[in-house]
Coordinates of C-alpha atoms in Angstrom, one line a residue:
M1 CA 11.7 -5.8 7.6
I2 CA 9.4 -8.5 5.9
E3 CA 9.8 -11.8 7.1
E4 CA 11.5 -14.0 4.4
I5 CA 8.9 -16.4 3.2
K6 CA 8.8 -18.6 -0.1
I7 CA 5.6 -19.6 -1.4
K8 CA 5.0 -22.6 -3.9
I9 CA 1.8 -22.6 -5.7
N10 CA 0.8 -25.8 -7.2
D11 CA -2.9 -25.1 -8.2
F12 CA -1.8 -25.5 -12.0
E13 CA 0.1 -28.1 -13.8
G14 CA 0.9 -25.8 -16.8
P15 CA -0.3 -23.0 -19.0
L16 CA -3.2 -25.1 -20.4
D17 CA -4.4 -26.0 -16.7
L18 CA -4.5 -22.3 -16.1
L19 CA -6.4 -21.3 -19.3
L20 CA -8.7 -24.3 -18.7
H21 CA -9.7 -23.0 -14.9
L22 CA -10.3 -19.4 -16.8
V23 CA -12.3 -20.8 -19.5
S24 CA -14.4 -23.0 -17.3
K25 CA -15.6 -19.9 -15.3
Y26 CA -17.7 -19.0 -18.3
Q27 CA -19.7 -22.1 -18.0
M28 CA -20.5 -22.6 -21.7
D29 CA -18.9 -24.4 -24.7
V30 CA -15.2 -24.1 -25.0
F31 CA -15.3 -22.8 -28.6
Q32 CA -18.0 -20.2 -27.5
V33 CA -15.8 -18.7 -24.9
P34 CA -14.4 -15.0 -25.8
L35 CA -10.9 -15.3 -25.8
V36 CA -9.7 -11.7 -25.1
P37 CA -11.0 -11.6 -21.7
V38 CA -9.4 -14.8 -20.8
I39 CA -6.0 -13.6 -22.4
E40 CA -6.2 -10.5 -20.1
Q41 CA -6.8 -12.6 -16.9
Y42 CA -3.9 -15.1 -17.8
L43 CA -1.6 -12.2 -18.2
A44 CA -2.9 -10.4 -15.0
Y45 CA -2.2 -13.7 -13.2
L46 CA 1.5 -13.9 -14.6
H47 CA 1.9 -10.3 -13.5
A48 CA 0.8 -11.0 -9.8
M49 CA 3.2 -13.9 -9.7
Q50 CA 6.1 -11.7 -10.8
T51 CA 5.2 -9.1 -8.5
L52 CA 5.2 -11.5 -5.7
E53 CA 8.7 -12.8 -7.1
L54 CA 7.2 -16.6 -7.5
E55 CA 8.7 -18.7 -9.7
F56 CA 7.1 -20.3 -12.7
A57 CA 8.1 -22.7 -15.6
G58 CA 9.1 -21.0 -19.0
E59 CA 6.1 -22.6 -20.5
Y60 CA 3.9 -20.1 -19.0
M61 CA 5.9 -17.4 -20.5
L62 CA 5.7 -19.1 -24.1
M63 CA 1.9 -19.5 -23.9
A64 CA 1.8 -15.7 -22.9
S65 CA 3.6 -14.8 -26.2
Q66 CA 1.2 -16.7 -28.3
L67 CA -1.9 -15.4 -26.4
M68 CA -0.4 -11.8 -27.0
L69 CA -0.2 -12.2 -30.6
I70 CA -4.0 -13.3 -30.7
K71 CA -4.8 -10.3 -28.6
S72 CA -2.7 -7.9 -30.7
R73 CA -4.4 -9.4 -33.8
R74 CA -7.9 -8.7 -32.4
L75 CA -7.1 -5.0 -31.4
L76 CA -5.9 -4.3 -35.0
P77 CA -8.3 -3.2 -37.8
V78 CA -9.2 -6.0 -40.2
V79 CA -7.2 -5.1 -43.6
Q80 CA -7.4 -8.5 -45.3
E81 CA -9.6 -11.3 -45.3
E82 CA -6.6 -13.7 -44.9
F83 CA -5.5 -11.9 -41.8
E84 CA -9.0 -12.4 -40.4
E85 CA -8.7 -16.2 -41.5
D86 CA -5.3 -16.5 -39.8
T87 CA -6.5 -14.7 -36.6
A88 CA -9.3 -17.2 -36.3
Q89 CA -7.3 -20.3 -37.1
L90 CA -4.8 -19.5 -34.2
E91 CA -8.0 -19.0 -31.8
H92 CA -9.5 -22.1 -33.0
D93 CA -6.1 -24.1 -32.5
L94 CA -5.8 -22.7 -28.9
L95 CA -9.4 -23.6 -27.9
A96 CA -8.7 -26.9 -29.4
Q97 CA -5.6 -27.6 -27.1
I98 CA -7.7 -26.6 -24.2
D99 CA -10.5 -28.8 -25.0
E100 CA -8.3 -31.7 -25.7
Y101 CA -6.5 -31.0 -22.4
R102 CA -10.1 -30.8 -20.8
K103 CA -10.9 -34.3 -22.1
Y104 CA -7.7 -35.9 -20.9
K105 CA -8.0 -34.3 -17.4
L106 CA -11.4 -35.7 -17.2
L107 CA -9.8 -39.2 -18.2
S108 CA -7.2 -38.8 -15.7
Q109 CA -9.7 -38.0 -12.8
D110 CA -11.6 -41.1 -13.7
L111 CA -8.7 -43.3 -13.7
A112 CA -7.6 -41.9 -10.1
D113 CA -11.2 -42.7 -9.0
L114 CA -10.9 -46.4 -10.3
H115 CA -7.5 -46.3 -8.5
D116 CA -9.1 -45.1 -5.1
E117 CA -12.0 -47.5 -5.5
R118 CA -9.7 -50.5 -6.1
S119 CA -7.4 -49.7 -3.4
H120 CA -10.1 -50.4 -1.1
F121 CA -9.9 -54.1 -1.6
Y122 CA -6.6 -54.1 -0.2
S123 CA -5.3 -53.3 3.2
K124 CA -2.2 -51.1 3.6
S125 CA -0.4 -49.3 6.1
K126 CA -1.1 -45.6 6.5
T127 CA 0.9 -43.1 4.2
E128 CA 2.0 -39.7 5.2
I129 CA 1.2 -37.2 2.3
I130 CA 3.1 -34.0 2.4
T131 CA 2.1 -31.4 0.2
E132 CA 3.0 -27.7 0.0
E133 CA -0.4 -26.9 -2.0
M134 CA -2.8 -24.3 -0.2
M135 CA -6.4 -26.0 -0.1
L136 CA -9.0 -23.3 0.0
M137 CA -12.5 -23.9 1.2
K138 CA -15.6 -23.5 -0.8
D139 CA -13.8 -24.7 -3.9
R140 CA -11.9 -21.7 -4.5
S141 CA -8.6 -21.3 -6.1
T142 CA -5.5 -19.1 -5.4
I143 CA -5.9 -17.8 -8.9
D144 CA -9.0 -15.5 -7.8
L145 CA -7.0 -14.1 -5.0
F146 CA -3.9 -13.4 -7.1
L147 CA -6.0 -11.5 -9.9
A148 CA -7.7 -9.6 -7.1
F149 CA -4.3 -8.6 -5.4
N150 CA -3.1 -7.7 -8.9
K151 CA -5.9 -5.1 -9.2
V152 CA -4.8 -3.8 -5.5
L153 CA -1.2 -3.1 -7.0
E154 CA -2.2 -1.6 -10.1
I155 CA -4.4 0.8 -8.1
H156 CA -1.7 1.7 -5.4
K157 CA 1.0 2.2 -8.3
Q158 CA -1.1 4.5 -9.9
K159 CA -1.8 6.7 -6.9
T160 CA 1.9 6.4 -6.2
Q161 CA 2.8 7.8 -9.5
D162 CA 0.1 10.6 -9.4
A163 CA 1.1 11.8 -5.8
N164 CA 5.0 11.3 -6.4
T165 CA 5.1 10.0 -2.8
L166 CA 8.2 8.0 -1.2
I167 CA 7.5 4.7 0.1
E168 CA 8.2 4.1 3.8
G169 CA 10.0 1.3 5.2
E170 CA 7.9 -1.9 6.6
K171 CA 6.5 -1.4 9.7
Y172 CA 4.8 -4.9 10.1
T173 CA 5.4 -8.3 10.1
I174 CA 3.2 -11.6 8.7
A175 CA 2.5 -12.3 12.3
D176 CA 1.6 -8.8 13.1
K177 CA -0.9 -8.4 9.9
I178 CA -2.5 -11.8 11.0
L179 CA -3.2 -10.3 14.5
D180 CA -4.5 -7.0 12.9
L181 CA -6.7 -8.7 10.3
L182 CA -8.0 -11.1 12.8
H183 CA -9.1 -8.1 15.2
K184 CA -11.0 -6.6 12.1
F185 CA -12.7 -9.9 11.5
E186 CA -13.6 -9.9 15.2
A187 CA -15.3 -6.2 14.8
Q188 CA -16.6 -7.0 11.1
K189 CA -17.6 -10.5 10.0
L190 CA -17.6 -9.6 6.4
C191 CA -15.1 -7.4 4.6
K192 CA -14.3 -6.5 0.9
F193 CA -10.7 -7.9 -0.1
T194 CA -9.7 -4.4 -1.5
D195 CA -10.8 -2.7 2.0
L196 CA -7.9 -4.7 3.6
F197 CA -5.3 -2.7 2.1
S198 CA -4.3 0.5 3.3
K199 CA -4.4 3.5 0.9
K200 CA -1.2 4.8 2.4
A201 CA 0.7 1.4 2.6
G202 CA 3.8 0.8 0.6
K203 CA 4.3 -2.2 -1.5
S204 CA 5.9 -4.4 1.2
E205 CA 3.0 -3.7 3.3
L206 CA 0.6 -4.5 0.8
L207 CA 2.4 -7.8 0.4
T208 CA 2.8 -8.4 3.9
T209 CA -1.1 -8.1 4.2
F210 CA -1.6 -10.4 1.1
L211 CA 0.4 -13.2 2.6
A212 CA -1.4 -12.9 6.1
I213 CA -4.7 -13.1 4.2
L214 CA -3.2 -16.4 2.6
E215 CA -2.0 -17.6 5.7
L216 CA -5.4 -17.2 7.3
I217 CA -7.3 -18.7 4.4
K218 CA -4.8 -21.7 4.5
N219 CA -5.5 -22.4 8.3
H220 CA -9.2 -22.0 7.7
Q221 CA -9.5 -18.9 9.9
I222 CA -11.2 -16.9 7.4
S223 CA -13.1 -17.8 3.9
F224 CA -13.9 -16.0 0.8
T225 CA -16.8 -16.1 -1.8
Q226 CA -16.9 -14.2 -5.3
E227 CA -20.4 -14.0 -6.7
T228 CA -19.6 -12.7 -10.3
L229 CA -17.0 -13.6 -12.7
F230 CA -13.6 -12.0 -11.8
G231 CA -16.0 -9.9 -9.2
E232 CA -15.3 -8.5 -5.8
I233 CA -14.0 -10.8 -3.4
I234 CA -15.8 -11.1 0.0
L235 CA -14.0 -12.7 3.2
Q236 CA -15.7 -13.8 6.3
K237 CA -14.4 -15.1 9.4
E238 CA -15.0 -18.8 10.0
E239 CA -16.4 -20.4 13.2
G240 CA -13.5 -21.3 15.4
G241 CA -11.2 -19.0 13.9
E242 CA -10.5 -17.0 16.8
I243 CA -7.3 -15.1 17.8
E244 CA -4.6 -17.4 19.2

């Protein structure tokens, strides 16, 4: 049986925050970013969240419906000039929202910095800060891992359908998988994200492995890099990330 575990993801404050993250990866003017790939990554992120049975606000689904409308219009042949103009207006309005959100977020950060600077002028008692948010090393976000895991799930789903195989019961706990992964990183310092998932594993074992990876990253025992936009994720063992 898989261990009962609940995860709360605090990376994004709403759908615009998630879209801003995806748009920012292109490192260009917001209004020049190709929207269809961004929409596909947004929908893939929501699919991964649903697969992991994680809760997210209804506003994410509302935004998803708007994005799917834009994507479907872009995939359809242009019949009338008015149709093309309406689609372009929808895209412009969405990008304008993202750009406006970006400005407010930068302003919010400036205010937070000023607040932090001002707090240095007063002595105050220590405050314990409790958060469930996972802080990743090397300025990476959990969205990169969720998107990569979603690809693993899609590949496994297709192979399962083609082979018409039965899914066996779960054989591992998260603790077992953590030890297994640490042994792999002892023997091999660098590993591709996709190589950590057994081709014969059932959905429960894939999920157990993914949760074990998140736990190791959370504890700074391994870290990951992604050289290209939405490309292959490479994980490596951190110094001091020994088997306990």
